[in-house]
């Protein structure tokens, strides 16, 4: 299983773009990169998933370089409601995916 | 579309007692997961079902934890006997399949406190 490393915490201000980087040096050929968001007292919620290059949806963008040894979740113009824990998971989709400790993002006014 | 349902939402028990949690996945979802989330940590997968068969239970403490998914729909997770370190939130999730493009949908969880 590919091990992931993310910053433990990050602070930002409303309206800023936030980039959270995840390292996964031993990612395997069949592995995808998936990000989840978790608010207090709730279960995690899917944000975005990708294999290579760039993926964008209505919530975020995911940048994956050619070597796939890292990935960056980009949240445009964050608001206070984006304060949450963000998890980077690497593995075969919905199989053998393991949550790490995540990155606690705090958005300040 | 109804989400993943879990009950109870909260449970307080004494150590060495037994407890059971129930999960009803999203209709039509073949894959069901149970996670344990200790305060301040990420969710830890305990068991994964595909329909009513076990796909992965490598992290399930089988001496005290058991889970079943009869008829490939609802599932129950049981702890017998409970230990203090079992205090955590138990999350159930489901997905349509276990493949690319499919995502896990999580329930609200059951918060277990073992005294």
mmCIF file with all atom_site columns, C-alpha atoms in Angstrom:
data_model
loop_
_atom_site.group_PDB
_atom_site.id
_atom_site.type_symbol
_atom_site.label_atom_id
_atom_site.label_alt_id
_atom_site.label_comp_id
_atom_site.label_asym_id
_atom_site.label_entity_id
_atom_site.label_seq_id
_atom_site.pdbx_PDB_ins_code
_atom_site.Cartn_x
_atom_site.Cartn_y
_atom_site.Cartn_z
_atom_site.occupancy
_atom_site.B_iso_or_equiv
_atom_site.pdbx_formal_charge
_atom_site.auth_seq_id
_atom_site.auth_comp_id
_atom_site.auth_asym_id
_atom_site.auth_atom_id
_atom_site.pdbx_PDB_model_num
ATOM 1   C CA . UNK A 1 1   ? 0.000   0.000   0.000   1.00 0.00 ? 1   UNK A CA 1
ATOM 2   C CA . UNK A 1 2   ? 1.294   3.438   -0.900  1.00 0.00 ? 2   UNK A CA 1
ATOM 3   C CA . UNK A 1 3   ? 2.027   5.563   2.145   1.00 0.00 ? 3   UNK A CA 1
ATOM 4   C CA . UNK A 1 4   ? 0.937   9.193   2.033   1.00 0.00 ? 4   UNK A CA 1
ATOM 5   C CA . UNK A 1 5   ? 2.399   12.231  3.761   1.00 0.00 ? 5   UNK A CA 1
ATOM 6   C CA . UNK A 1 6   ? 0.466   15.476  4.188   1.00 0.00 ? 6   UNK A CA 1
ATOM 7   C CA . UNK A 1 7   ? 0.936   18.555  6.357   1.00 0.00 ? 7   UNK A CA 1
ATOM 8   C CA . UNK A 1 8   ? -0.766  18.155  9.710   1.00 0.00 ? 8   UNK A CA 1
ATOM 9   C CA . UNK A 1 9   ? -2.384  21.567  9.584   1.00 0.00 ? 9   UNK A CA 1
ATOM 10  C CA . UNK A 1 10  ? -2.731  24.691  7.450   1.00 0.00 ? 10  UNK A CA 1
ATOM 11  C CA . UNK A 1 11  ? -4.212  28.122  8.015   1.00 0.00 ? 11  UNK A CA 1
ATOM 12  C CA . UNK A 1 12  ? -5.718  30.370  5.376   1.00 0.00 ? 12  UNK A CA 1
ATOM 13  C CA . UNK A 1 13  ? -7.978  33.396  5.044   1.00 0.00 ? 13  UNK A CA 1
ATOM 14  C CA . UNK A 1 14  ? -11.307 33.735  3.333   1.00 0.00 ? 14  UNK A CA 1
ATOM 15  C CA . UNK A 1 15  ? -11.051 34.330  -0.398  1.00 0.00 ? 15  UNK A CA 1
ATOM 16  C CA . UNK A 1 16  ? -7.572  32.845  -0.747  1.00 0.00 ? 16  UNK A CA 1
ATOM 17  C CA . UNK A 1 17  ? -6.622  29.827  -2.816  1.00 0.00 ? 17  UNK A CA 1
ATOM 18  C CA . UNK A 1 18  ? -5.439  26.888  -0.732  1.00 0.00 ? 18  UNK A CA 1
ATOM 19  C CA . UNK A 1 19  ? -3.093  24.199  -2.008  1.00 0.00 ? 19  UNK A CA 1
ATOM 20  C CA . UNK A 1 20  ? -2.586  21.026  0.010   1.00 0.00 ? 20  UNK A CA 1
ATOM 21  C CA . UNK A 1 21  ? 0.194   18.744  -1.179  1.00 0.00 ? 21  UNK A CA 1
ATOM 22  C CA . UNK A 1 22  ? 0.319   15.014  -0.572  1.00 0.00 ? 22  UNK A CA 1
ATOM 23  C CA . UNK A 1 23  ? 3.451   12.924  -1.084  1.00 0.00 ? 23  UNK A CA 1
ATOM 24  C CA . UNK A 1 24  ? 3.136   9.299   -2.191  1.00 0.00 ? 24  UNK A CA 1
ATOM 25  C CA . UNK A 1 25  ? 6.554   8.171   -3.362  1.00 0.00 ? 25  UNK A CA 1
ATOM 26  C CA . UNK A 1 26  ? 5.706   4.464   -3.755  1.00 0.00 ? 26  UNK A CA 1
ATOM 27  C CA . UNK A 1 27  ? 2.470   4.853   -5.684  1.00 0.00 ? 27  UNK A CA 1
ATOM 28  C CA . UNK A 1 28  ? 1.713   1.818   -7.828  1.00 0.00 ? 28  UNK A CA 1
ATOM 29  C CA . UNK A 1 29  ? 0.687   1.707   -11.471 1.00 0.00 ? 29  UNK A CA 1
ATOM 30  C CA . UNK A 1 30  ? -2.943  0.829   -10.680 1.00 0.00 ? 30  UNK A CA 1
ATOM 31  C CA . UNK A 1 31  ? -3.318  3.354   -7.869  1.00 0.00 ? 31  UNK A CA 1
ATOM 32  C CA . UNK A 1 32  ? -5.563  6.394   -8.063  1.00 0.00 ? 32  UNK A CA 1
ATOM 33  C CA . UNK A 1 33  ? -5.408  9.480   -5.876  1.00 0.00 ? 33  UNK A CA 1
ATOM 34  C CA . UNK A 1 34  ? -8.565  10.402  -4.024  1.00 0.00 ? 34  UNK A CA 1
ATOM 35  C CA . UNK A 1 35  ? -9.294  13.277  -1.673  1.00 0.00 ? 35  UNK A CA 1
ATOM 36  C CA . UNK A 1 36  ? -11.966 13.378  1.002   1.00 0.00 ? 36  UNK A CA 1
ATOM 37  C CA . UNK A 1 37  ? -13.172 16.183  3.254   1.00 0.00 ? 37  UNK A CA 1
ATOM 38  C CA . UNK A 1 38  ? -14.436 15.686  6.787   1.00 0.00 ? 38  UNK A CA 1
ATOM 39  C CA . UNK A 1 39  ? -16.296 18.149  8.997   1.00 0.00 ? 39  UNK A CA 1
ATOM 40  C CA . UNK A 1 40  ? -16.594 17.587  12.757  1.00 0.00 ? 40  UNK A CA 1
ATOM 41  C CA . UNK A 1 41  ? -19.190 14.990  13.738  1.00 0.00 ? 41  UNK A CA 1
ATOM 42  C CA . UNK A 1 42  ? -19.703 13.925  10.112  1.00 0.00 ? 42  UNK A CA 1
ATOM 43  C CA . UNK A 1 43  ? -18.399 11.151  7.914   1.00 0.00 ? 43  UNK A CA 1
ATOM 44  C CA . UNK A 1 44  ? -15.865 11.969  5.183   1.00 0.00 ? 44  UNK A CA 1
ATOM 45  C CA . UNK A 1 45  ? -17.157 13.320  1.892   1.00 0.00 ? 45  UNK A CA 1
ATOM 46  C CA . UNK A 1 46  ? -15.612 12.673  -1.531  1.00 0.00 ? 46  UNK A CA 1
ATOM 47  C CA . UNK A 1 47  ? -14.031 15.709  -3.159  1.00 0.00 ? 47  UNK A CA 1
ATOM 48  C CA . UNK A 1 48  ? -12.068 14.619  -6.204  1.00 0.00 ? 48  UNK A CA 1
ATOM 49  C CA . UNK A 1 49  ? -10.178 11.724  -7.753  1.00 0.00 ? 49  UNK A CA 1
ATOM 50  C CA . UNK A 1 50  ? -7.506  11.479  -10.419 1.00 0.00 ? 50  UNK A CA 1
ATOM 51  C CA . UNK A 1 51  ? -4.840  9.329   -12.008 1.00 0.00 ? 51  UNK A CA 1
ATOM 52  C CA . UNK A 1 52  ? -2.552  11.800  -13.781 1.00 0.00 ? 52  UNK A CA 1
ATOM 53  C CA . UNK A 1 53  ? -2.323  15.404  -15.009 1.00 0.00 ? 53  UNK A CA 1
ATOM 54  C CA . UNK A 1 54  ? -5.152  17.651  -13.879 1.00 0.00 ? 54  UNK A CA 1
ATOM 55  C CA . UNK A 1 55  ? -8.712  17.030  -12.806 1.00 0.00 ? 55  UNK A CA 1
ATOM 56  C CA . UNK A 1 56  ? -11.214 19.771  -12.046 1.00 0.00 ? 56  UNK A CA 1
ATOM 57  C CA . UNK A 1 57  ? -14.742 19.720  -10.733 1.00 0.00 ? 57  UNK A CA 1
ATOM 58  C CA . UNK A 1 58  ? -17.069 22.304  -9.248  1.00 0.00 ? 58  UNK A CA 1
ATOM 59  C CA . UNK A 1 59  ? -15.380 22.080  -5.850  1.00 0.00 ? 59  UNK A CA 1
ATOM 60  C CA . UNK A 1 60  ? -11.643 21.661  -6.418  1.00 0.00 ? 60  UNK A CA 1
ATOM 61  C CA . UNK A 1 61  ? -8.779  20.891  -8.749  1.00 0.00 ? 61  UNK A CA 1
ATOM 62  C CA . UNK A 1 62  ? -6.281  18.082  -8.444  1.00 0.00 ? 62  UNK A CA 1
ATOM 63  C CA . UNK A 1 63  ? -2.831  18.430  -9.947  1.00 0.00 ? 63  UNK A CA 1
ATOM 64  C CA . UNK A 1 64  ? -0.725  15.318  -10.462 1.00 0.00 ? 64  UNK A CA 1
ATOM 65  C CA . UNK A 1 65  ? 2.773   15.568  -11.973 1.00 0.00 ? 65  UNK A CA 1
ATOM 66  C CA . UNK A 1 66  ? 4.045   13.084  -14.517 1.00 0.00 ? 66  UNK A CA 1
ATOM 67  C CA . UNK A 1 67  ? 5.931   10.971  -11.960 1.00 0.00 ? 67  UNK A CA 1
ATOM 68  C CA . UNK A 1 68  ? 2.777   10.773  -9.791  1.00 0.00 ? 68  UNK A CA 1
ATOM 69  C CA . UNK A 1 69  ? 4.867   10.811  -6.611  1.00 0.00 ? 69  UNK A CA 1
ATOM 70  C CA . UNK A 1 70  ? 2.863   13.709  -5.241  1.00 0.00 ? 70  UNK A CA 1
ATOM 71  C CA . UNK A 1 71  ? -0.421  15.476  -5.817  1.00 0.00 ? 71  UNK A CA 1
ATOM 72  C CA . UNK A 1 72  ? -1.875  18.844  -4.920  1.00 0.00 ? 72  UNK A CA 1
ATOM 73  C CA . UNK A 1 73  ? -5.455  19.573  -3.988  1.00 0.00 ? 73  UNK A CA 1
ATOM 74  C CA . UNK A 1 74  ? -6.372  23.147  -4.868  1.00 0.00 ? 74  UNK A CA 1
ATOM 75  C CA . UNK A 1 75  ? -9.359  24.867  -3.285  1.00 0.00 ? 75  UNK A CA 1
ATOM 76  C CA . UNK A 1 76  ? -10.172 28.195  -4.981  1.00 0.00 ? 76  UNK A CA 1
ATOM 77  C CA . UNK A 1 77  ? -11.341 31.145  -2.888  1.00 0.00 ? 77  UNK A CA 1
ATOM 78  C CA . UNK A 1 78  ? -11.956 29.325  0.378   1.00 0.00 ? 78  UNK A CA 1
ATOM 79  C CA . UNK A 1 79  ? -14.646 30.357  2.821   1.00 0.00 ? 79  UNK A CA 1
ATOM 80  C CA . UNK A 1 80  ? -15.107 29.719  6.530   1.00 0.00 ? 80  UNK A CA 1
ATOM 81  C CA . UNK A 1 81  ? -17.198 26.664  5.665   1.00 0.00 ? 81  UNK A CA 1
ATOM 82  C CA . UNK A 1 82  ? -14.157 25.007  4.083   1.00 0.00 ? 82  UNK A CA 1
ATOM 83  C CA . UNK A 1 83  ? -12.636 24.574  7.531   1.00 0.00 ? 83  UNK A CA 1
ATOM 84  C CA . UNK A 1 84  ? -12.294 20.791  7.769   1.00 0.00 ? 84  UNK A CA 1
ATOM 85  C CA . UNK A 1 85  ? -9.858  17.898  7.672   1.00 0.00 ? 85  UNK A CA 1
ATOM 86  C CA . UNK A 1 86  ? -8.712  16.876  4.191   1.00 0.00 ? 86  UNK A CA 1
ATOM 87  C CA . UNK A 1 87  ? -7.511  13.345  3.506   1.00 0.00 ? 87  UNK A CA 1
ATOM 88  C CA . UNK A 1 88  ? -5.369  12.135  0.628   1.00 0.00 ? 88  UNK A CA 1
ATOM 89  C CA . UNK A 1 89  ? -5.810  8.453   -0.215  1.00 0.00 ? 89  UNK A CA 1
ATOM 90  C CA . UNK A 1 90  ? -3.805  6.418   -2.672  1.00 0.00 ? 90  UNK A CA 1
ATOM 91  C CA . UNK A 1 91  ? -4.761  2.966   -3.854  1.00 0.00 ? 91  UNK A CA 1
ATOM 92  C CA . UNK A 1 92  ? -6.886  0.971   -6.208  1.00 0.00 ? 92  UNK A CA 1
ATOM 93  C CA . UNK A 1 93  ? -10.203 2.780   -6.188  1.00 0.00 ? 93  UNK A CA 1
ATOM 94  C CA . UNK A 1 94  ? -12.261 1.777   -3.173  1.00 0.00 ? 94  UNK A CA 1
ATOM 95  C CA . UNK A 1 95  ? -9.949  -1.166  -2.575  1.00 0.00 ? 95  UNK A CA 1
ATOM 96  C CA . UNK A 1 96  ? -6.975  -1.034  -0.216  1.00 0.00 ? 96  UNK A CA 1
ATOM 97  C CA . UNK A 1 97  ? -7.343  2.692   0.285   1.00 0.00 ? 97  UNK A CA 1
ATOM 98  C CA . UNK A 1 98  ? -6.126  3.848   3.662   1.00 0.00 ? 98  UNK A CA 1
ATOM 99  C CA . UNK A 1 99  ? -6.859  7.132   5.398   1.00 0.00 ? 99  UNK A CA 1
ATOM 100 C CA . UNK A 1 100 ? -3.919  8.896   7.020   1.00 0.00 ? 100 UNK A CA 1
ATOM 101 C CA . UNK A 1 101 ? -4.155  11.579  9.681   1.00 0.00 ? 101 UNK A CA 1
ATOM 102 C CA . UNK A 1 102 ? -5.187  14.190  7.126   1.00 0.00 ? 102 UNK A CA 1
ATOM 103 C CA . UNK A 1 103 ? -4.581  17.947  6.965   1.00 0.00 ? 103 UNK A CA 1
ATOM 104 C CA . UNK A 1 104 ? -6.589  20.163  9.270   1.00 0.00 ? 104 UNK A CA 1
ATOM 105 C CA . UNK A 1 105 ? -7.410  23.320  7.322   1.00 0.00 ? 105 UNK A CA 1
ATOM 106 C CA . UNK A 1 106 ? -8.535  26.358  9.271   1.00 0.00 ? 106 UNK A CA 1
ATOM 107 C CA . UNK A 1 107 ? -9.970  29.264  7.304   1.00 0.00 ? 107 UNK A CA 1
ATOM 108 C CA . UNK A 1 108 ? -9.967  32.567  9.151   1.00 0.00 ? 108 UNK A CA 1
ATOM 109 C CA . UNK A 1 109 ? -12.088 35.646  8.446   1.00 0.00 ? 109 UNK A CA 1
ATOM 110 C CA . UNK B 2 1   ? -31.578 9.817   -2.723  1.00 0.00 ? 1   UNK B CA 1
ATOM 111 C CA . UNK B 2 2   ? -31.389 8.614   0.865   1.00 0.00 ? 2   UNK B CA 1
ATOM 112 C CA . UNK B 2 3   ? -27.923 8.444   2.353   1.00 0.00 ? 3   UNK B CA 1
ATOM 113 C CA . UNK B 2 4   ? -26.216 5.803   4.447   1.00 0.00 ? 4   UNK B CA 1
ATOM 114 C CA . UNK B 2 5   ? -28.148 5.267   7.667   1.00 0.00 ? 5   UNK B CA 1
ATOM 115 C CA . UNK B 2 6   ? -26.557 4.235   10.936  1.00 0.00 ? 6   UNK B CA 1
ATOM 116 C CA . UNK B 2 7   ? -27.906 3.556   14.382  1.00 0.00 ? 7   UNK B CA 1
ATOM 117 C CA . UNK B 2 8   ? -27.563 4.246   17.166  1.00 0.00 ? 8   UNK B CA 1
ATOM 118 C CA . UNK B 2 9   ? -25.867 7.637   16.884  1.00 0.00 ? 9   UNK B CA 1
ATOM 119 C CA . UNK B 2 10  ? -24.417 7.415   20.371  1.00 0.00 ? 10  UNK B CA 1
ATOM 120 C CA . UNK B 2 11  ? -23.728 4.540   22.744  1.00 0.00 ? 11  UNK B CA 1
ATOM 121 C CA . UNK B 2 12  ? -22.173 4.418   26.195  1.00 0.00 ? 12  UNK B CA 1
ATOM 122 C CA . UNK B 2 13  ? -21.252 1.058   27.706  1.00 0.00 ? 13  UNK B CA 1
ATOM 123 C CA . UNK B 2 14  ? -19.083 -0.385  30.428  1.00 0.00 ? 14  UNK B CA 1
ATOM 124 C CA . UNK B 2 15  ? -15.955 -2.300  29.502  1.00 0.00 ? 15  UNK B CA 1
ATOM 125 C CA . UNK B 2 16  ? -16.488 -6.007  28.925  1.00 0.00 ? 16  UNK B CA 1
ATOM 126 C CA . UNK B 2 17  ? -20.066 -5.366  27.747  1.00 0.00 ? 17  UNK B CA 1
ATOM 127 C CA . UNK B 2 18  ? -21.231 -6.090  24.227  1.00 0.00 ? 18  UNK B CA 1
ATOM 128 C CA . UNK B 2 19  ? -22.481 -3.612  21.655  1.00 0.00 ? 19  UNK B CA 1
ATOM 129 C CA . UNK B 2 20  ? -23.834 -3.752  18.123  1.00 0.00 ? 20  UNK B CA 1
ATOM 130 C CA . UNK B 2 21  ? -24.067 -1.145  15.403  1.00 0.00 ? 21  UNK B CA 1
ATOM 131 C CA . UNK B 2 22  ? -26.370 -1.205  12.406  1.00 0.00 ? 22  UNK B CA 1
ATOM 132 C CA . UNK B 2 23  ? -25.860 0.191   8.921   1.00 0.00 ? 23  UNK B CA 1
ATOM 133 C CA . UNK B 2 24  ? -28.217 0.514   5.975   1.00 0.00 ? 24  UNK B CA 1
ATOM 134 C CA . UNK B 2 25  ? -26.314 1.444   2.809   1.00 0.00 ? 25  UNK B CA 1
ATOM 135 C CA . UNK B 2 26  ? -27.568 3.438   -0.132  1.00 0.00 ? 26  UNK B CA 1
ATOM 136 C CA . UNK B 2 27  ? -29.974 1.355   -2.183  1.00 0.00 ? 27  UNK B CA 1
ATOM 137 C CA . UNK B 2 28  ? -28.197 -0.583  -4.900  1.00 0.00 ? 28  UNK B CA 1
ATOM 138 C CA . UNK B 2 29  ? -24.723 -0.202  -3.444  1.00 0.00 ? 29  UNK B CA 1
ATOM 139 C CA . UNK B 2 30  ? -22.917 -3.515  -3.564  1.00 0.00 ? 30  UNK B CA 1
ATOM 140 C CA . UNK B 2 31  ? -19.896 -2.552  -1.468  1.00 0.00 ? 31  UNK B CA 1
ATOM 141 C CA . UNK B 2 32  ? -20.109 -1.758  2.226   1.00 0.00 ? 32  UNK B CA 1
ATOM 142 C CA . UNK B 2 33  ? -17.337 -0.652  4.569   1.00 0.00 ? 33  UNK B CA 1
ATOM 143 C CA . UNK B 2 34  ? -16.957 -0.315  8.317   1.00 0.00 ? 34  UNK B CA 1
ATOM 144 C CA . UNK B 2 35  ? -14.387 2.120   9.671   1.00 0.00 ? 35  UNK B CA 1
ATOM 145 C CA . UNK B 2 36  ? -13.175 2.960   13.154  1.00 0.00 ? 36  UNK B CA 1
ATOM 146 C CA . UNK B 2 37  ? -12.159 6.570   13.769  1.00 0.00 ? 37  UNK B CA 1
ATOM 147 C CA . UNK B 2 38  ? -10.393 7.372   17.002  1.00 0.00 ? 38  UNK B CA 1
ATOM 148 C CA . UNK B 2 39  ? -10.395 11.023  18.033  1.00 0.00 ? 39  UNK B CA 1
ATOM 149 C CA . UNK B 2 40  ? -7.755  12.983  16.140  1.00 0.00 ? 40  UNK B CA 1
ATOM 150 C CA . UNK B 2 41  ? -7.006  10.176  13.665  1.00 0.00 ? 41  UNK B CA 1
ATOM 151 C CA . UNK B 2 42  ? -8.181  9.291   10.201  1.00 0.00 ? 42  UNK B CA 1
ATOM 152 C CA . UNK B 2 43  ? -10.722 6.503   9.670   1.00 0.00 ? 43  UNK B CA 1
ATOM 153 C CA . UNK B 2 44  ? -9.297  2.994   9.826   1.00 0.00 ? 44  UNK B CA 1
ATOM 154 C CA . UNK B 2 45  ? -10.888 0.356   7.621   1.00 0.00 ? 45  UNK B CA 1
ATOM 155 C CA . UNK B 2 46  ? -12.135 -2.596  9.660   1.00 0.00 ? 46  UNK B CA 1
ATOM 156 C CA . UNK B 2 47  ? -13.943 -4.641  7.040   1.00 0.00 ? 47  UNK B CA 1
ATOM 157 C CA . UNK B 2 48  ? -15.131 -4.392  3.452   1.00 0.00 ? 48  UNK B CA 1
ATOM 158 C CA . UNK B 2 49  ? -18.020 -6.389  1.980   1.00 0.00 ? 49  UNK B CA 1
ATOM 159 C CA . UNK B 2 50  ? -18.842 -6.954  -1.665  1.00 0.00 ? 50  UNK B CA 1
ATOM 160 C CA . UNK B 2 51  ? -22.496 -7.964  -1.602  1.00 0.00 ? 51  UNK B CA 1
ATOM 161 C CA . UNK B 2 52  ? -22.512 -10.392 1.340   1.00 0.00 ? 52  UNK B CA 1
ATOM 162 C CA . UNK B 2 53  ? -18.959 -11.624 0.927   1.00 0.00 ? 53  UNK B CA 1
ATOM 163 C CA . UNK B 2 54  ? -15.930 -10.291 2.815   1.00 0.00 ? 54  UNK B CA 1
ATOM 164 C CA . UNK B 2 55  ? -13.315 -8.624  0.600   1.00 0.00 ? 55  UNK B CA 1
ATOM 165 C CA . UNK B 2 56  ? -10.953 -7.321  3.279   1.00 0.00 ? 56  UNK B CA 1
ATOM 166 C CA . UNK B 2 57  ? -10.983 -7.830  7.030   1.00 0.00 ? 57  UNK B CA 1
ATOM 167 C CA . UNK B 2 58  ? -7.249  -7.685  7.623   1.00 0.00 ? 58  UNK B CA 1
ATOM 168 C CA . UNK B 2 59  ? -7.548  -4.894  10.199  1.00 0.00 ? 59  UNK B CA 1
ATOM 169 C CA . UNK B 2 60  ? -10.533 -6.298  12.068  1.00 0.00 ? 60  UNK B CA 1
ATOM 170 C CA . UNK B 2 61  ? -9.646  -7.495  15.611  1.00 0.00 ? 61  UNK B CA 1
ATOM 171 C CA . UNK B 2 62  ? -11.361 -10.801 15.136  1.00 0.00 ? 62  UNK B CA 1
ATOM 172 C CA . UNK B 2 63  ? -11.034 -11.886 18.758  1.00 0.00 ? 63  UNK B CA 1
ATOM 173 C CA . UNK B 2 64  ? -13.640 -9.291  19.740  1.00 0.00 ? 64  UNK B CA 1
ATOM 174 C CA . UNK B 2 65  ? -15.082 -7.728  16.594  1.00 0.00 ? 65  UNK B CA 1
ATOM 175 C CA . UNK B 2 66  ? -17.446 -9.400  14.161  1.00 0.00 ? 66  UNK B CA 1
ATOM 176 C CA . UNK B 2 67  ? -19.487 -8.159  11.236  1.00 0.00 ? 67  UNK B CA 1
ATOM 177 C CA . UNK B 2 68  ? -22.040 -9.593  8.926   1.00 0.00 ? 68  UNK B CA 1
ATOM 178 C CA . UNK B 2 69  ? -23.987 -8.500  5.917   1.00 0.00 ? 69  UNK B CA 1
ATOM 179 C CA . UNK B 2 70  ? -26.821 -10.899 5.408   1.00 0.00 ? 70  UNK B CA 1
ATOM 180 C CA . UNK B 2 71  ? -28.630 -10.722 2.069   1.00 0.00 ? 71  UNK B CA 1
ATOM 181 C CA . UNK B 2 72  ? -26.080 -8.217  0.827   1.00 0.00 ? 72  UNK B CA 1
ATOM 182 C CA . UNK B 2 73  ? -27.914 -5.166  2.156   1.00 0.00 ? 73  UNK B CA 1
ATOM 183 C CA . UNK B 2 74  ? -27.888 -4.144  5.834   1.00 0.00 ? 74  UNK B CA 1
ATOM 184 C CA . UNK B 2 75  ? -24.892 -4.847  8.008   1.00 0.00 ? 75  UNK B CA 1
ATOM 185 C CA . UNK B 2 76  ? -24.152 -5.125  11.702  1.00 0.00 ? 76  UNK B CA 1
ATOM 186 C CA . UNK B 2 77  ? -20.848 -4.676  13.495  1.00 0.00 ? 77  UNK B CA 1
ATOM 187 C CA . UNK B 2 78  ? -20.489 -6.203  16.946  1.00 0.00 ? 78  UNK B CA 1
ATOM 188 C CA . UNK B 2 79  ? -17.925 -5.792  19.683  1.00 0.00 ? 79  UNK B CA 1
ATOM 189 C CA . UNK B 2 80  ? -17.811 -8.451  22.384  1.00 0.00 ? 80  UNK B CA 1
ATOM 190 C CA . UNK B 2 81  ? -16.371 -7.764  24.911  1.00 0.00 ? 81  UNK B CA 1
ATOM 191 C CA . UNK B 2 82  ? -15.609 -4.059  24.617  1.00 0.00 ? 82  UNK B CA 1
ATOM 192 C CA . UNK B 2 83  ? -12.361 -2.511  25.843  1.00 0.00 ? 83  UNK B CA 1
ATOM 193 C CA . UNK B 2 84  ? -11.615 1.071   26.793  1.00 0.00 ? 84  UNK B CA 1
ATOM 194 C CA . UNK B 2 85  ? -9.562  1.526   23.607  1.00 0.00 ? 85  UNK B CA 1
ATOM 195 C CA . UNK B 2 86  ? -12.636 0.745   21.491  1.00 0.00 ? 86  UNK B CA 1
ATOM 196 C CA . UNK B 2 87  ? -13.992 4.217   22.274  1.00 0.00 ? 87  UNK B CA 1
ATOM 197 C CA . UNK B 2 88  ? -14.281 5.780   18.835  1.00 0.00 ? 88  UNK B CA 1
ATOM 198 C CA . UNK B 2 89  ? -16.679 6.734   16.085  1.00 0.00 ? 89  UNK B CA 1
ATOM 199 C CA . UNK B 2 90  ? -17.725 3.802   13.922  1.00 0.00 ? 90  UNK B CA 1
ATOM 200 C CA . UNK B 2 91  ? -18.422 4.851   10.378  1.00 0.00 ? 91  UNK B CA 1
ATOM 201 C CA . UNK B 2 92  ? -20.261 2.888   7.731   1.00 0.00 ? 92  UNK B CA 1
ATOM 202 C CA . UNK B 2 93  ? -19.801 3.678   4.057   1.00 0.00 ? 93  UNK B CA 1
ATOM 203 C CA . UNK B 2 94  ? -21.097 2.241   0.811   1.00 0.00 ? 94  UNK B CA 1
ATOM 204 C CA . UNK B 2 95  ? -20.249 2.438   -2.849  1.00 0.00 ? 95  UNK B CA 1
ATOM 205 C CA . UNK B 2 96  ? -21.980 1.195   -5.976  1.00 0.00 ? 96  UNK B CA 1
ATOM 206 C CA . UNK B 2 97  ? -19.036 -0.956  -6.885  1.00 0.00 ? 97  UNK B CA 1
ATOM 207 C CA . UNK B 2 98  ? -15.358 -0.813  -6.038  1.00 0.00 ? 98  UNK B CA 1
ATOM 208 C CA . UNK B 2 99  ? -13.955 0.680   -9.172  1.00 0.00 ? 99  UNK B CA 1
ATOM 209 C CA . UNK B 2 100 ? -12.672 3.781   -10.882 1.00 0.00 ? 100 UNK B CA 1
ATOM 210 C CA . UNK B 2 101 ? -14.992 6.730   -10.738 1.00 0.00 ? 101 UNK B CA 1
ATOM 211 C CA . UNK B 2 102 ? -16.982 5.274   -7.900  1.00 0.00 ? 102 UNK B CA 1
ATOM 212 C CA . UNK B 2 103 ? -16.937 6.979   -4.538  1.00 0.00 ? 103 UNK B CA 1
ATOM 213 C CA . UNK B 2 104 ? -17.675 5.983   -0.985  1.00 0.00 ? 104 UNK B CA 1
ATOM 214 C CA . UNK B 2 105 ? -20.621 7.606   0.732   1.00 0.00 ? 105 UNK B CA 1
ATOM 215 C CA . UNK B 2 106 ? -20.344 7.762   4.495   1.00 0.00 ? 106 UNK B CA 1
ATOM 216 C CA . UNK B 2 107 ? -23.005 7.675   7.149   1.00 0.00 ? 107 UNK B CA 1
ATOM 217 C CA . UNK B 2 108 ? -23.011 9.978   10.188  1.00 0.00 ? 108 UNK B CA 1
ATOM 218 C CA . UNK B 2 109 ? -21.319 7.398   12.390  1.00 0.00 ? 109 UNK B CA 1
ATOM 219 C CA . UNK B 2 110 ? -21.956 5.932   15.827  1.00 0.00 ? 110 UNK B CA 1
ATOM 220 C CA . UNK B 2 111 ? -19.992 7.447   18.677  1.00 0.00 ? 111 UNK B CA 1
ATOM 221 C CA . UNK B 2 112 ? -19.067 4.717   21.169  1.00 0.00 ? 112 UNK B CA 1
ATOM 222 C CA . UNK B 2 113 ? -17.833 5.515   24.648  1.00 0.00 ? 113 UNK B CA 1
ATOM 223 C CA . UNK B 2 114 ? -16.509 2.638   26.731  1.00 0.00 ? 114 UNK B CA 1
ATOM 224 C CA . UNK B 2 115 ? -16.235 3.396   30.462  1.00 0.00 ? 115 UNK B CA 1
#
